[in-house]
């Protein structure tokens, strides 16, 4: 038995959705957990997230679904509109938390992170901001983790939850490189129009746009810009450029456009995906969340997968007599679901790039059906 020589101690790298939920789940199962987070502050970038049914179900596993529904905006319908602004269909995802709770929720990222931080810390997790891992070594079931402040931890478990460009993954020699899909995605925070009580997705002639409510008073506009090089625009150009791109859309979007105000409320990110085909671990060190499997945002399921990872990891470690066996069971349970989701999101991104939206909708439904199955 290799495990627990260092007691149930874990070091997690990254206080994103995956790291915070894994920390809360492990702490709830009796582990002593520390997180090293590179960002010196708790500020998050990106305006909002759609928490799909599976994300809410996983959050319910930590007792946090109701807090997210209260502080976010519960929704039941996704409306698809064609290039002329006419509705072409509606999807009603299943209510995985029962008939009395909504199927999905929009939420501001800073709000979700506040809820996750509070829960992790309430369970005794220690979060070190402005810290990272610089070296990892293992012997006899113990992981020696060198941190950027010069200290070393000897723990039973190291979890790399440091996102698509994971440093932990590189330190462990687990190689994958993010793929760029010729699309840049925009998000802008706007006041919620009264008619926006669900997700709206507008198929344009070259790009795709949409609106997701994240509270009673706020929503975010999203736009996927097709066939462009990966680039960074000066901040002052963000709002004017997004408004210009939105000009191509008729109907409701014409109402939303004037709501985009200063560039500080706009973010623009490349569509990147990654999937770790080989091992996800070396001994008692494992990567989770976007560090192992990052889908394109088109399926709005990356956070759901990340939260599920945290819960399943804690569950499998609790079921097995050694950390190594728990990690192996975790990877066995997660690999195929995550691979299918990443591949589906890449296909949808490709179809949207060439405006074959109608072919993308059934794939989205299939992806959501897969995700509705137990994690
Ligand atoms: C534009 C966009 C929109 C999206 N919309 C949705 C959506 O609506 N719904 C949805 O479910 N998913 C969505 N996603 C996907 C979702 O954001 C990710 O899948 C999810 O955030 C992954 O969580 P994570 O914790 O694995 O990684 P991240 O959220 O990237 O968190 C990684 C954390 O690790 C930290 N870190 C990085 N490097 C280091 C290091 N070396 N040392 C220590 N810490 C480090 C980072 O600062 C960060 O805090 C979207 C993604 C994008 C890009």
Coordinates of C-alpha atoms and ligand atoms in Angstrom, one line a residue:
X1 CA 0.0 0.0 0.0
X2 CA 1.7 3.2 -1.2
X3 CA -0.7 5.8 0.2
X4 CA -1.2 8.0 3.2
X5 CA 2.4 7.8 4.4
X6 CA 2.0 11.6 4.4
X7 CA -1.5 11.2 5.9
X8 CA -4.3 12.5 3.7
X9 CA -2.5 15.6 2.6
X10 CA -2.9 17.2 -0.8
X11 CA -1.4 20.2 -2.7
X12 CA -3.5 21.6 -5.5
X13 CA -2.0 23.9 -8.1
X14 CA -4.6 26.4 -9.4
X15 CA -7.6 28.0 -7.6
X16 CA -9.9 27.9 -10.7
X17 CA -13.2 25.9 -10.9
X18 CA -11.4 22.5 -10.9
X19 CA -8.9 23.3 -8.1
X20 CA -11.5 24.9 -5.7
X21 CA -14.1 22.2 -6.2
X22 CA -11.5 19.4 -5.9
X23 CA -10.2 21.1 -2.7
X24 CA -13.7 21.4 -1.2
X25 CA -14.5 17.7 -2.1
X26 CA -11.2 16.4 -0.7
X27 CA -11.5 18.5 2.5
X28 CA -15.0 17.3 2.9
X29 CA -13.6 13.7 2.8
X30 CA -11.1 14.5 5.6
X31 CA -8.1 15.6 3.6
X32 CA -5.8 18.4 4.6
X33 CA -5.6 20.6 1.5
X34 CA -3.5 23.6 0.4
X35 CA -3.8 25.4 -2.9
X36 CA -1.0 27.3 -4.7
X37 CA -2.6 29.9 -7.0
X38 CA -0.4 31.9 -9.4
X39 CA -2.6 35.0 -9.4
X40 CA -1.7 37.3 -6.5
X41 CA -5.3 38.5 -6.3
X42 CA -8.7 36.8 -6.5
X43 CA -9.8 38.8 -9.5
X44 CA -11.1 36.6 -12.3
X45 CA -11.2 37.5 -16.0
X46 CA -14.2 36.8 -18.3
X47 CA -17.7 38.0 -17.5
X48 CA -20.0 35.0 -17.2
X49 CA -20.5 31.3 -17.4
X50 CA -23.4 29.1 -18.3
X51 CA -23.7 26.4 -15.6
X52 CA -25.5 23.6 -17.5
X53 CA -27.5 20.9 -15.7
X54 CA -24.5 18.6 -15.1
X55 CA -22.6 21.6 -13.6
X56 CA -25.5 22.3 -11.3
X57 CA -25.8 18.6 -10.4
X58 CA -22.0 18.5 -9.5
X59 CA -22.3 21.7 -7.5
X60 CA -25.3 20.2 -5.7
X61 CA -22.8 17.4 -4.6
X62 CA -21.0 20.1 -2.7
X63 CA -24.2 21.7 -1.4
X64 CA -23.6 24.8 -3.7
X65 CA -26.2 24.6 -6.4
X66 CA -28.8 26.7 -4.6
X67 CA -26.3 29.4 -3.8
X68 CA -25.4 29.6 -7.5
X69 CA -29.1 29.6 -8.5
X70 CA -29.8 32.4 -6.0
X71 CA -26.9 34.6 -7.0
X72 CA -27.1 33.7 -10.7
X73 CA -30.0 33.4 -13.1
X74 CA -31.9 30.2 -13.5
X75 CA -33.0 29.3 -17.1
X76 CA -34.8 26.5 -19.0
X77 CA -34.7 27.3 -22.7
X78 CA -32.1 27.8 -25.4
X79 CA -33.5 29.7 -28.4
X80 CA -31.7 29.4 -31.8
X81 CA -32.3 32.2 -34.4
X82 CA -31.3 32.1 -38.0
X83 CA -29.4 34.7 -40.1
X84 CA -32.5 36.7 -40.6
X85 CA -33.2 36.8 -36.8
X86 CA -36.1 34.3 -37.0
X87 CA -36.4 31.6 -34.4
X88 CA -35.6 28.2 -35.8
X89 CA -35.8 26.1 -32.7
X90 CA -35.8 25.8 -29.0
X91 CA -33.9 23.3 -26.8
X92 CA -35.2 22.5 -23.3
X93 CA -32.4 20.7 -21.5
X94 CA -33.5 18.2 -18.8
X95 CA -33.9 19.5 -15.2
X96 CA -31.2 17.3 -13.6
X97 CA -32.0 18.7 -10.1
X98 CA -35.7 17.9 -10.3
X99 CA -38.8 19.7 -11.5
X100 CA -38.6 22.5 -8.9
X101 CA -35.2 23.8 -10.0
X102 CA -34.2 25.3 -13.3
X103 CA -32.3 23.3 -15.9
X104 CA -29.3 25.7 -16.1
X105 CA -28.0 28.9 -14.7
X106 CA -26.0 31.9 -15.9
X107 CA -23.6 33.3 -13.3
X108 CA -20.9 36.0 -13.2
X109 CA -17.5 34.3 -12.9
X110 CA -16.4 36.5 -9.9
X111 CA -19.6 35.4 -8.1
X112 CA -19.0 31.7 -8.8
X113 CA -15.4 32.0 -7.6
X114 CA -16.5 33.8 -4.4
X115 CA -18.9 31.0 -3.7
X116 CA -16.3 28.3 -4.3
X117 CA -13.6 30.1 -2.3
X118 CA -15.9 30.5 0.6
X119 CA -16.9 26.8 0.7
X120 CA -13.3 25.6 0.3
X121 CA -12.1 27.9 3.1
X122 CA -15.0 27.0 5.3
X123 CA -13.9 23.4 5.0
X124 CA -10.4 24.3 6.1
X125 CA -8.6 24.6 2.7
X126 CA -5.6 27.1 2.8
X127 CA -5.3 29.1 -0.4
X128 CA -1.9 30.8 -1.1
X129 CA -2.3 33.5 -3.7
X130 CA 0.7 34.5 -5.9
X131 CA 2.4 31.1 -5.5
X132 CA 3.2 28.3 -7.9
X133 CA 4.9 24.9 -8.1
X134 CA 8.5 24.9 -9.4
X135 CA 9.6 21.2 -9.1
X136 CA 8.0 17.9 -8.3
X137 CA 9.7 14.7 -7.1
X138 CA 8.3 11.4 -5.8
X139 CA 9.5 8.6 -3.7
X140 CA 7.8 5.8 -1.9
X141 CA 4.2 7.2 -2.1
X142 CA 5.2 10.7 -1.2
X143 CA 5.2 13.7 -3.5
X144 CA 7.8 16.4 -2.8
X145 CA 6.5 19.7 -4.1
X146 CA 8.8 22.6 -4.4
X147 CA 7.0 25.9 -4.3
X148 CA 7.9 29.3 -5.6
X149 CA 8.3 30.8 -2.1
X150 CA 11.2 28.4 -1.6
X151 CA 9.3 26.0 0.7
X152 CA 8.7 22.3 0.1
X153 CA 5.6 20.2 0.9
X154 CA 5.6 16.4 1.2
X155 CA 2.1 15.3 0.4
X156 CA 0.3 12.1 -0.4
X157 CA -1.4 13.7 -3.5
X158 CA -0.5 16.5 -5.9
X159 CA -3.3 17.8 -8.2
X160 CA -2.5 20.0 -11.2
X161 CA -5.6 22.1 -11.8
X162 CA -3.8 25.0 -13.4
X163 CA -5.7 25.3 -16.7
X164 CA -5.1 24.6 -20.4
X165 CA -1.5 25.9 -20.2
X166 CA -0.7 23.8 -17.1
X167 CA 2.7 24.1 -15.6
X168 CA 2.1 21.0 -13.4
X169 CA 1.4 19.0 -16.6
X170 CA 4.8 20.0 -18.0
X171 CA 6.7 19.4 -14.7
X172 CA 5.2 15.8 -14.7
X173 CA 6.2 15.3 -18.4
X174 CA 2.6 14.9 -19.6
X175 CA 2.6 16.5 -22.9
X176 CA -0.1 18.0 -25.0
X177 CA -0.3 21.4 -26.7
X178 CA -3.5 23.5 -27.1
X179 CA -5.0 23.6 -30.6
X180 CA -6.3 26.9 -32.0
X181 CA -9.5 26.7 -34.1
X182 CA -9.4 30.0 -36.1
X183 CA -12.0 31.6 -33.8
X184 CA -11.8 34.4 -31.2
X185 CA -14.6 34.6 -28.7
X186 CA -15.9 37.8 -27.2
X187 CA -17.9 38.4 -24.0
X188 CA -19.3 41.7 -22.9
X189 CA -21.3 42.5 -19.8
X190 CA -24.6 44.3 -20.5
X191 CA -27.8 45.1 -18.6
X192 CA -30.2 42.2 -19.0
X193 CA -33.0 43.1 -21.5
X194 CA -36.4 42.1 -20.0
X195 CA -37.1 39.6 -22.8
X196 CA -33.9 37.7 -22.1
X197 CA -35.1 35.0 -19.7
X198 CA -33.2 32.2 -21.4
X199 CA -30.2 31.7 -23.7
X200 CA -30.5 33.2 -27.2
X201 CA -28.1 32.1 -29.9
X202 CA -28.0 34.0 -33.2
X203 CA -26.5 32.5 -36.4
X204 CA -24.9 35.3 -38.4
X205 CA -23.6 35.3 -42.0
X206 CA -20.0 34.9 -40.8
X207 CA -20.1 35.0 -37.0
X208 CA -22.3 33.6 -34.2
X209 CA -23.6 35.8 -31.4
X210 CA -25.8 35.2 -28.3
X211 CA -27.0 36.5 -25.0
X212 CA -26.9 34.7 -21.5
X213 CA -28.6 36.3 -18.5
X214 CA -26.3 36.0 -15.3
X215 CA -28.5 37.9 -12.8
X216 CA -31.8 39.7 -12.6
X217 CA -30.0 42.9 -13.8
X218 CA -27.1 41.6 -15.9
X219 CA -26.4 39.4 -18.9
X220 CA -23.4 38.8 -21.2
X221 CA -23.3 39.1 -24.9
X222 CA -21.1 36.5 -26.7
X223 CA -19.8 36.6 -30.2
X224 CA -17.6 34.0 -32.0
X225 CA -15.5 35.7 -34.7
X226 CA -14.7 33.2 -37.4
X227 CA -11.6 32.7 -39.6
X228 CA -9.2 35.0 -37.8
X229 CA -5.6 34.8 -36.6
X230 CA -5.0 34.5 -32.9
X231 CA -4.3 38.0 -31.7
X232 CA -4.5 40.5 -28.9
X233 CA -6.3 43.9 -29.5
X234 CA -5.5 47.0 -27.6
X235 CA -8.1 47.4 -24.8
X236 CA -9.4 50.7 -26.2
X237 CA -10.4 48.9 -29.4
X238 CA -12.4 46.1 -27.8
X239 CA -15.9 47.8 -27.4
X240 CA -15.9 49.6 -30.8
X241 CA -14.8 46.4 -32.6
X242 CA -17.4 44.2 -30.9
X243 CA -20.1 46.7 -31.7
X244 CA -19.0 46.7 -35.3
X245 CA -19.1 42.9 -35.5
X246 CA -22.6 42.9 -33.9
X247 CA -23.8 45.3 -36.7
X248 CA -24.0 42.2 -39.0
X249 CA -26.9 40.7 -37.0
X250 CA -30.6 41.7 -37.5
X251 CA -33.4 41.6 -35.0
X252 CA -32.8 41.4 -31.2
X253 CA -29.0 41.9 -31.6
X254 CA -29.7 45.4 -32.8
X255 CA -31.3 46.1 -29.4
X256 CA -28.3 44.6 -27.6
X257 CA -25.6 46.4 -29.5
X258 CA -26.1 49.8 -27.9
X259 CA -25.9 48.2 -24.5
X260 CA -22.2 47.3 -25.0
X261 CA -20.4 50.2 -23.3
X262 CA -16.8 50.7 -22.2
X263 CA -14.0 48.3 -23.2
X264 CA -13.4 47.4 -19.6
X265 CA -16.6 45.3 -19.9
X266 CA -15.4 43.4 -22.9
X267 CA -13.0 40.3 -23.1
X268 CA -11.7 38.5 -26.2
X269 CA -10.1 35.1 -26.1
X270 CA -8.9 32.5 -28.6
X271 CA -10.8 29.2 -29.0
X272 CA -8.3 26.7 -27.7
X273 CA -8.9 23.0 -27.0
X274 CA -6.7 20.3 -25.5
X275 CA -7.0 16.6 -24.6
X276 CA -4.3 14.6 -22.9
X277 CA -4.3 11.3 -24.9
X278 CA -1.6 9.6 -22.8
X279 CA -1.4 9.3 -19.0
X280 CA -3.1 11.9 -16.8
X281 CA -0.8 11.1 -13.9
X282 CA 2.7 10.3 -12.7
X283 CA 2.4 8.2 -9.6
X284 CA 0.5 10.2 -7.0
X285 CA 0.4 13.4 -9.1
X286 CA -2.6 13.9 -11.4
X287 CA -3.9 16.7 -13.7
X288 CA -7.7 17.6 -13.8
X289 CA -10.0 20.2 -15.5
X290 CA -8.7 22.1 -18.5
X291 CA -5.2 20.8 -17.7
X292 CA -6.3 17.4 -18.9
X293 CA -9.3 18.1 -21.2
X294 CA -10.3 21.6 -22.4
X295 CA -13.3 21.7 -24.7
X296 CA -14.2 24.7 -27.0
X297 CA -16.6 27.0 -25.2
X298 CA -19.4 26.2 -27.8
X299 CA -20.7 23.4 -25.6
X300 CA -20.6 25.5 -22.4
X301 CA -19.4 22.4 -20.6
X302 CA -15.8 22.9 -19.5
X303 CA -16.7 24.1 -16.1
X304 CA -19.1 21.1 -15.7
X305 CA -16.3 18.7 -16.5
X306 CA -14.0 20.5 -14.2
X307 CA -16.4 20.3 -11.2
X308 CA -17.2 16.7 -11.9
X309 CA -13.5 15.9 -11.9
X310 CA -13.1 17.3 -8.4
X311 CA -16.0 15.2 -7.0
X312 CA -15.1 12.0 -8.8
X313 CA -11.4 12.3 -7.7
X314 CA -12.4 12.6 -4.0
X315 CA -14.9 9.8 -4.4
X316 CA -12.4 7.3 -6.0
X317 CA -9.7 8.2 -3.5
X318 CA -12.2 7.4 -0.8
X319 CA -13.0 4.0 -2.3
X320 CA -9.4 2.8 -2.8
X321 CA -6.8 1.7 -0.4
X322 CA -4.0 3.6 -2.1
X323 CA -3.7 7.0 -3.7
X324 CA -2.3 5.4 -6.9
X325 CA -5.3 3.0 -7.2
X326 CA -7.8 5.9 -6.6
X327 CA -6.1 8.0 -9.3
X328 CA -6.2 5.2 -11.8
X329 CA -9.9 4.6 -11.1
X330 CA -10.5 8.4 -11.5
X331 CA -8.8 8.4 -14.9
X332 CA -10.7 5.3 -16.0
X333 CA -14.0 6.9 -15.1
X334 CA -13.3 10.3 -16.7
X335 CA -11.3 9.7 -19.9
X336 CA -14.0 8.7 -22.4
X337 CA -16.6 11.2 -21.3
X338 CA -14.1 14.1 -21.5
X339 CA -12.6 12.9 -24.8
X340 CA -16.1 12.7 -26.4
X341 CA -17.0 16.1 -25.1
X342 CA -13.8 17.8 -26.3
X343 CA -14.2 16.1 -29.8
X344 CA -17.8 17.1 -30.1
X345 CA -17.0 20.7 -29.2
X346 CA -14.2 20.8 -31.9
X347 CA -16.7 19.5 -34.5
X348 CA -19.2 22.1 -33.5
X349 CA -16.5 24.8 -33.7
X350 CA -15.7 23.6 -37.2
X351 CA -19.3 23.6 -38.4
X352 CA -19.9 27.1 -36.9
X353 CA -16.7 28.4 -38.7
X354 CA -18.4 27.5 -42.1
X355 CA -21.9 28.6 -41.0
X356 CA -23.3 25.1 -41.0
X357 CA -25.3 26.0 -37.8
X358 CA -28.2 23.6 -38.4
X359 CA -25.8 20.6 -38.4
X360 CA -24.2 21.9 -35.2
X361 CA -27.5 22.0 -33.1
X362 CA -28.1 18.2 -33.1
X363 CA -24.5 17.7 -32.0
X364 CA -25.0 20.1 -29.2
X365 CA -28.1 18.2 -28.1
X366 CA -26.1 14.9 -28.3
X367 CA -23.3 16.4 -26.2
X368 CA -25.8 17.6 -23.6
X369 CA -27.5 14.2 -23.5
X370 CA -24.1 12.6 -22.9
X371 CA -23.4 15.0 -20.1
X372 CA -26.7 14.4 -18.5
X373 CA -25.6 10.8 -17.8
X374 CA -24.0 10.3 -14.4
X375 CA -20.4 11.5 -14.2
Ligands
LIG1 C1 -14.4 32.4 -23.4 C2 -14.8 31.2 -22.7 C3 -16.1 30.9 -22.3 C4 -16.4 29.8 -21.6 N1 -17.7 29.6 -21.2 C5 -18.1 28.5 -20.5 C6 -19.4 28.3 -20.1 O1 -20.3 29.1 -20.4 N2 -19.7 27.2 -19.4 C7 -18.7 26.3 -19.1 O2 -19.0 25.2 -18.4 N3 -17.4 26.4 -19.4 C8 -17.1 27.5 -20.2 N4 -15.8 27.7 -20.5 C9 -14.8 26.7 -20.1 C10 -14.4 26.9 -18.6 O3 -14.1 28.3 -18.4 C11 -13.2 26.1 -18.3 O4 -13.4 24.8 -18.8 C12 -13.0 26.0 -16.8 O5 -12.7 27.3 -16.3 C13 -11.8 25.1 -16.5 O6 -11.5 25.2 -15.1 P1 -10.0 24.9 -14.6 O7 -10.1 25.2 -13.2 O8 -9.6 23.6 -15.1 O9 -9.1 26.0 -15.3 P2 -9.1 27.6 -15.2 O10 -10.4 28.1 -15.0 O11 -8.2 28.1 -16.3 O12 -8.3 27.8 -13.8 C14 -6.9 27.5 -13.7 C15 -6.4 28.3 -12.5 O13 -5.0 27.9 -12.3 C16 -4.3 29.1 -12.1 N5 -2.9 28.9 -12.6 C17 -2.5 28.9 -14.0 N6 -1.2 28.5 -14.0 C18 -0.8 28.4 -12.7 C19 0.4 28.0 -12.1 N7 1.5 27.8 -12.9 N8 0.5 27.9 -10.8 C20 -0.6 28.1 -10.0 N9 -1.8 28.5 -10.5 C21 -1.9 28.6 -11.9 C22 -5.0 30.2 -12.9 O14 -4.7 31.5 -12.5 C23 -6.5 29.8 -12.6 O15 -6.9 30.3 -11.4 C24 -15.4 28.8 -21.3 C25 -14.1 29.1 -21.6 C26 -13.8 30.2 -22.4 C27 -12.3 30.4 -22.8

